[in-house]
């Protein structure tokens, strides 16, 4: 039922850069709604990583960055570290102002 | 800092009603720049937003269309908490249920879910 499409998995060696795409449509991301990103370790509470497309909450390393263009958004992790191994989800809104989430991407540090 | 503490049963029978509570510390359920949400995650559906309650001079609710006929989210000002009631449960409602704050303040996070509860695994089974 997830409305936003993400790759199931991405991987990289420590120190490398990985990107995660989040593809929506003209009724959500393409309609101009903000995209937020969350990091989730199963069994724990999700953690807000990026808000408003490209803003980091206090305490989130600047290795994480977000961007948005058209009907898609991306999360980039530079200088990949072992502690970055987790699931990542994008989130936006649809025309009824219901929140919609991405399918999730598992990041593996090789 | 702001924390959300969830409570409620982990096992509910089909056709019955799920009741979960989210107690707020460090903020107020009446905060007029926040909204208090319930979100669930299941292997089949991923993350699904269920609804929210919020105060803007009066109380409002918004619900996800697919559950709108059987959901209620209510604030309890005296206890500074909010609750979820979901009735007519089926096994498809089995999921981890989270409460979460969305902050719309000028120094906030543009409606992102910045504070989450730890989640409650709810199984619907006889």
Coordinates of C-alpha atoms in Angstrom, one line a residue:
Chain A
X1 CA 0.0 0.0 0.0
X2 CA 3.1 2.3 0.1
X3 CA 2.6 5.0 -2.4
X4 CA 6.2 6.1 -2.8
X5 CA 8.7 3.8 -4.5
X6 CA 12.2 3.2 -3.2
X7 CA 14.8 0.6 -4.2
X8 CA 14.6 -2.4 -1.8
X9 CA 18.3 -2.3 -1.0
X10 CA 21.5 -0.3 -1.6
X11 CA 25.0 -1.2 -0.4
X12 CA 28.4 0.4 -0.2
X13 CA 31.8 0.0 1.4
X14 CA 32.7 2.2 4.4
X15 CA 33.6 5.7 3.2
X16 CA 31.6 5.4 0.0
X17 CA 28.6 7.5 -1.1
X18 CA 25.2 5.9 -1.6
X19 CA 21.9 7.4 -2.7
X20 CA 18.3 6.3 -2.2
X21 CA 15.6 7.4 -4.6
X22 CA 12.0 8.0 -3.7
X23 CA 9.6 8.2 -6.7
X24 CA 6.1 9.5 -6.3
X25 CA 3.6 11.2 -8.7
X26 CA 1.9 14.4 -9.5
X27 CA -0.6 13.8 -6.7
X28 CA 2.1 13.8 -3.9
X29 CA 5.7 14.8 -4.4
X30 CA 5.0 16.4 -7.7
X31 CA 2.2 18.5 -6.2
X32 CA 4.8 20.4 -4.2
X33 CA 4.5 18.6 -0.8
X34 CA 7.6 18.4 1.4
X35 CA 9.5 15.1 1.6
X36 CA 10.9 13.9 4.9
X37 CA 13.3 11.0 5.5
X38 CA 13.5 8.6 8.4
X39 CA 16.1 6.1 9.6
X40 CA 14.6 2.9 11.2
X41 CA 16.2 0.1 13.0
X42 CA 13.6 -2.7 13.5
X43 CA 12.4 -2.8 17.1
X44 CA 13.1 0.9 17.7
X45 CA 11.3 4.2 17.0
X46 CA 12.0 5.7 13.6
X47 CA 14.3 8.7 13.7
X48 CA 13.8 11.9 11.7
X49 CA 16.8 12.3 9.4
X50 CA 15.8 15.0 6.9
X51 CA 12.8 17.3 7.0
X52 CA 11.4 19.7 4.4
X53 CA 13.3 18.1 1.5
X54 CA 16.8 19.1 2.5
X55 CA 17.0 20.1 6.2
X56 CA 18.8 18.2 9.0
X57 CA 17.5 18.2 12.5
X58 CA 20.0 19.1 15.2
X59 CA 22.3 16.2 15.8
X60 CA 22.0 14.5 12.4
X61 CA 25.5 14.4 10.8
X62 CA 26.0 16.4 7.7
X63 CA 26.9 13.1 5.9
X64 CA 23.1 12.9 5.3
X65 CA 21.6 15.2 2.7
X66 CA 18.3 15.3 0.8
X67 CA 17.1 16.7 -2.4
X68 CA 13.8 16.9 -4.4
X69 CA 13.0 17.4 -8.1
X70 CA 9.8 17.0 -9.9
X71 CA 8.0 13.9 -8.7
X72 CA 11.1 12.4 -7.0
X73 CA 13.4 12.9 -4.0
X74 CA 16.7 11.5 -3.0
X75 CA 18.7 10.8 0.2
X76 CA 22.5 10.7 0.0
X77 CA 24.8 9.3 2.5
X78 CA 28.4 10.3 2.1
X79 CA 31.3 8.7 4.0
X80 CA 29.2 5.6 4.7
X81 CA 29.8 4.2 8.2
X82 CA 28.9 0.9 9.8
X83 CA 26.3 2.6 12.1
X84 CA 24.4 3.8 9.0
X85 CA 23.2 0.2 8.4
X86 CA 19.4 0.5 8.8
X87 CA 16.2 0.9 6.9
X88 CA 15.4 4.3 5.3
X89 CA 11.9 5.6 4.5
X90 CA 10.8 8.7 2.6
X91 CA 7.4 10.4 3.5
X92 CA 5.3 13.0 1.8
X93 CA 1.6 13.9 1.5
X94 CA -1.1 13.3 -1.0
X95 CA -3.8 15.7 -2.3
X96 CA -6.1 14.8 0.7
X97 CA -3.2 15.8 3.0
X98 CA -2.8 12.2 4.2
X99 CA 0.7 11.2 4.9
X100 CA 2.2 8.7 2.4
X101 CA 5.3 6.6 2.9
X102 CA 7.9 5.0 0.8
X103 CA 8.4 1.3 0.4
X104 CA 11.7 1.4 2.4
X105 CA 15.3 0.8 1.5
X106 CA 17.7 -1.4 3.4
X107 CA 21.2 0.0 3.5
X108 CA 24.0 -2.5 3.9
X109 CA 27.6 -1.5 4.7
X110 CA 29.9 -4.0 3.1
Chain B
X1 CA 13.0 16.5 26.0
X2 CA 9.7 15.4 24.4
X3 CA 8.9 11.7 24.9
X4 CA 5.9 9.6 23.9
X5 CA 5.0 6.5 26.0
X6 CA 2.7 4.0 24.5
X7 CA 0.5 1.5 26.3
X8 CA -2.1 -1.1 25.3
X9 CA -2.7 -4.7 24.6
X10 CA -0.6 -6.8 22.2
X11 CA -3.3 -9.3 21.3
X12 CA -6.8 -8.6 20.3
X13 CA -9.5 -10.9 18.9
X14 CA -11.0 -10.4 15.5
X15 CA -14.1 -8.2 15.4
X16 CA -13.0 -6.5 18.7
X17 CA -11.8 -3.0 19.3
X18 CA -8.1 -2.0 19.7
X19 CA -7.4 0.7 22.3
X20 CA -4.0 2.2 22.6
X21 CA -2.8 5.2 24.6
X22 CA 0.1 7.6 24.0
X23 CA 1.2 9.6 27.0
X24 CA 3.1 12.9 26.3
X25 CA 5.9 14.3 28.4
X26 CA 7.8 17.5 27.6
X27 CA 5.0 18.9 25.5
X28 CA 1.2 19.5 25.6
X29 CA -1.5 17.7 23.7
X30 CA -3.0 21.1 23.3
X31 CA 0.1 22.6 21.6
X32 CA -1.4 24.6 18.8
X33 CA 1.5 24.1 16.5
X34 CA 1.6 20.3 16.8
X35 CA -0.5 17.3 15.7
X36 CA -0.6 13.9 17.4
X37 CA -0.6 11.0 15.0
X38 CA -1.1 7.2 14.9
X39 CA 0.9 5.3 12.3
X40 CA 1.3 1.6 11.8
X41 CA 3.8 -0.7 10.0
X42 CA 3.1 -4.2 8.7
X43 CA 5.1 -6.4 6.2
X44 CA 2.2 -6.3 3.7
X45 CA 1.4 -2.6 3.8
X46 CA 4.6 -0.9 5.0
X47 CA 4.1 2.3 6.9
X48 CA 0.5 3.5 6.9
X49 CA -0.7 6.8 8.5
X50 CA -4.0 6.3 10.3
X51 CA -4.9 9.7 11.6
X52 CA -4.3 12.6 13.9
X53 CA -5.8 14.9 16.4
X54 CA -4.8 18.5 16.9
X55 CA -5.8 21.8 18.6
X56 CA -6.2 25.0 16.7
X57 CA -8.5 27.0 18.9
X58 CA -10.7 23.9 18.9
X59 CA -10.1 20.2 18.4
X60 CA -9.8 18.6 15.0
X61 CA -9.3 15.1 13.6
X62 CA -8.2 13.8 10.3
X63 CA -8.3 10.1 9.3
X64 CA -7.0 8.0 6.5
X65 CA -9.8 7.2 4.1
X66 CA -9.5 3.4 4.3
X67 CA -10.0 3.3 8.1
X68 CA -12.2 6.3 8.5
X69 CA -15.4 4.4 9.3
X70 CA -13.9 2.5 12.2
X71 CA -11.3 4.7 13.8
X72 CA -11.3 7.3 16.6
X73 CA -8.4 9.4 17.9
X74 CA -9.1 11.4 21.0
X75 CA -7.1 13.8 23.2
X76 CA -7.2 13.6 27.0
X77 CA -6.2 17.0 28.3
X78 CA -6.3 16.1 32.0
X79 CA -3.8 13.3 31.4
X80 CA -1.9 15.0 28.6
X81 CA -2.3 12.0 26.3
X82 CA -4.2 10.8 23.2
X83 CA -5.7 7.5 22.3
X84 CA -6.5 5.3 19.3
X85 CA -9.6 3.2 19.0
X86 CA -9.9 0.9 16.0
X87 CA -12.9 -1.3 15.8
X88 CA -14.0 -4.3 13.8
X89 CA -10.5 -5.7 13.7
X90 CA -9.4 -8.3 11.2
X91 CA -6.0 -10.1 10.9
X92 CA -5.0 -7.5 8.3
X93 CA -4.8 -5.0 11.2
X94 CA -1.9 -6.9 12.7
X95 CA 0.9 -4.4 12.8
X96 CA 3.3 -2.4 14.9
X97 CA 1.4 0.7 16.0
X98 CA 3.3 4.0 16.6
X99 CA 2.2 7.3 18.0
X100 CA 4.1 10.3 16.7
X101 CA 4.2 14.1 16.9
X102 CA 4.2 16.3 13.8
X103 CA 5.6 19.8 14.5
X104 CA 4.4 22.7 12.5
X105 CA 5.9 25.5 14.5
X106 CA 8.0 28.2 13.0
X107 CA 11.1 26.6 14.6
X108 CA 9.8 23.1 13.9
X109 CA 10.0 20.5 11.3
X110 CA 7.4 21.5 8.7
X111 CA 5.1 18.7 9.7
X112 CA 7.6 15.9 9.8
X113 CA 7.2 13.3 12.5
X114 CA 10.0 14.4 14.8
X115 CA 9.1 12.4 17.9
X116 CA 7.9 8.8 17.9
X117 CA 6.8 6.3 20.5
X118 CA 8.6 3.0 20.7
X119 CA 5.8 1.0 19.0
X120 CA 3.3 -1.6 20.1
X121 CA 3.1 -4.9 18.3
X122 CA -0.6 -5.7 17.9
X123 CA -1.6 -9.1 16.8
X124 CA -5.2 -9.8 15.8
X125 CA -6.0 -13.4 16.3
X126 CA -8.5 -15.7 18.1

